[in-house]
Amino acid sequence: KPIEVRIASHVSSFSPLHAQSELFAAEVEKRLPGQFEFKLFPGGQLGKEKDLMTNVQAGSLEMINVASGVMKLDKKLGVFDLPWLFSDRDHVKRAMKAGLEDAIRTRIEEVGSVKVIGVYENGFRHVINTERAIGEPFDLEGLKIRISGGKFRQGVFQQMGATPQKVSWGETFTALQAGVVDGAEAATYGFYEQKHFEVAKHLSLTGHVYTPSFLLASTDFFDSLTDEQKKVFTEVGKEITDAAYDASASLEAKYFEEMKGKLKINDVDLDAFKKATAKSYDTYVKSQGDDYLTIIRNAAK
Amino acid sequence: MLRLLDKIVEAMAVFTFAISSAFVFLNVVNRYLVLGLMRDWAKANEAMRPFYFWVRDLLGNIVVTADEVPGLLLVWVAFLGAYLTMRREGHIAFELLEESLPKVWRKILRGINTALICGFLVLLFWQSIRMIRVAGATEIETAEIAQGWFMLIMPLAAVLLFIATIQRFLSQTMQDNERS
Amino acid sequence: MAWIVVLLLLMLILIGTPIGFALMISAAIAMAISDIDLIMAPIQMFSGANKVVLLAIPLFIFMGELMGATSISERIISLARALVGWMRGGLAHVNVVTSMFMAEMSGSAVADAAVMSKIFVPSMEKQGYPKSFAAAVTATSATLGIIIPPSIPMVLYGVTTNTSIKDLFVAGIIPGLLLGGAFMVTSYIFARKEGHPVDERFEMKRLNKAFIGALVPLLIPVLVVGGLIGGFVTPTEAATLGVVAALLYGWPIRRDLNLKAVYELGSITVRQTSVVMMIIAGSAVLGQFLANEQIPQQIASGLGGLTESFVLRMLLINVFLLFLGMFLHASAAIIVVVPMLLPLAQEMGIDPVHFGVIVCLNLGIGQQTPPVASVLLTVCSVTGLKVENVMGYCKWFILAMFVTLMIVAFIPQTATWLGG
Ligand code: NA
Ligand code: NA
């Protein structure tokens, strides 16, 4: 009888996270046919991100695929909150291969008592708004932008002249439509699945924050596997990484293509933004050191 | 004794409700008065700026949590209120069957109900302690506060509701005995 | 497994376990049987109640309580009397129109029914109306509270299905007016048949005076719904604005309130909120279990498989909802069952906002029909009447509601036209 493995995620089946879980399940099935029955639960069916984390830490769920929630485990992982850390997807891939991935894997397994199966992509966060194309920081001046996260991101958006707003994610569509806020920042698939593109006019590819996604297994579940199964899980988790980035890229391209009819998409002057928010790195480096940052900078080109 | 507990829980619940509403209200004030009117004013008038930045940062620190903390506090409002309701008018239940039965049966049903609820509350207490041990240290998303502080309401509610449920059963049984 | 949970739940409800706890207990037992780690119970209960949007529930309850504790109801009744008191069966119409105004402030039908039956049933009896008729009008027109915005069931529907609460509120306006009209027509028919009296003659002067007296209290809810539609605030924020406005009006301006009274109302609000929230917390656990077993998909496809015809499916959904409403509390029905029906409704091409109004109308009818007739029972217990006596009149008003329901169900424009 196959072992039932639930892979839950807080985001919908439009997300790259769902594609990653599918990739993983298919590849394991190919190598160990009939040994597992994977059941995917996207869209928060089994709980919000925080709940999934608690469940996997307690061993009440076998596997989850989540994103920024993992960063709350440890302040050092807050490095992914820093703005304009990566210039593009290739930069991310290079940094991850140059040791960043191994470093954060170890860190998460230490502090979270979970097994990290894979580190993939949740995506770059961009800005959508109803007013104008954002090309340089000055264009954000005075715009009410719905942000997620805490004081740090609030500060970053304030430095660029925007007036950051807090509205719950579920109310954001209505808030955009009604004009309670002028814009929002999120990963591309977030704008797509929430249909924000139907009410906003501009999607500016600011890429101000990059968030990885994490495929995690509970230690209880992982320890219950045979040595061969453990080996396959670990190997597959690593080997699908390139395919996972490709899937993210093609999903993003698809969503851009579909949203194009409803709004204008523009590139931005990254250097101007980097300059405007350079100060925001200081506090992190002071308290958490610059070992992660060094890897990332060395991988820049 | 229980009266005092009622008063304390009531005060906590009303206070928590007031705080969580204040967060939401301040968010509106911040959006239109501080980031709107005051900002325009500070833009036109250089002397106003330090004051504007001071207010902006002060209020900004509070409202940055406005999409998370009021929801967390609502859990406290809900479960503290659940205790108060159990102590007074009771939670919505289907009472037709119970009322139409002879007295002995009524007592038995109430006993079963009390036992089921109390059994669940014991389980809830135990599992919520486990939950806090596993995930309590993780910080909430918008502030540097461990989520365990907010989760503390779960075991607390289990204890409070346990007391209220037992007390309710005892007083109902006493009323029945007095009537006969 | 699905059937065991459903049976267990029904059995617990039948033996009088409070509904919220019945949901929690049956879910816990089912999880234990299916070998699911029970730590999921507190995780889901905590998470299910932890939603900023749900804060709109206590806020709207509090706003209604604040306004109820001021001189507002008298002012609104004089306005309604000046408006429709001249018609045959005057007080019955005044009753309905007052309910329509009050519905603007309250999100719950039970709360409306309790207040209105204390005010209207004795005075209608004094004017010679049959007491059970008075009770029937009062009970049924209280349903307007959940159709005309703000409406707590609509907040719950919006949260459960991820539908815009603002759109739902706007969509409730025309069906609410239709429903009020249907009640007035029914009252008028009885007035002709049983010779009910006129209340007072129409006088423009009196209408003007009453209108000015009721202006401010009527404007507060208009501000709330207007701020929401105008795009200044989110639903939760709109509710706090209403609370602040009602507090200002009742405390420093009219001095109907003081700190102690506000604290008392806060306490009532917290308790009423907890009743709904326990059902939310309980169904979060049960919902988790059902999702884990992938049951909602099975139910929707099972219902959809019965027939292909749009009309029959629409009737089937309505019958199912009516039946549920008869046995379940409105919030429980929305939170537990709507997620299972929505996929079918969407497959049929029903707009989720339109569907929300259909759901609320159905559950409104359910609140009038035994065995779990929360609104009817409230009125009966306040007036000391027997349910079976009131039912004699009540059934005709329920028929009026049903006719309105059918109009709204089959003419989507009634719900979607205002929202554009
Ligand atoms: Na209402
Ligand atoms: Na009913």
XYZ file of C-alpha atoms and ligand atoms in Angstrom, chain C residues 103-104 106-107 144-146 148-151, ligand 1:
12
model
C -31.905 47.151 9.000
C -29.490 49.830 7.883
C -28.064 46.257 12.374
C -26.435 43.302 10.780
C -34.584 42.723 6.320
C -31.717 43.211 8.784
C -29.571 40.678 6.958
C -30.244 45.470 3.636
C -26.605 46.396 4.401
C -24.752 46.084 6.667
C -25.291 42.372 7.096
Na -28.579 45.290 7.985
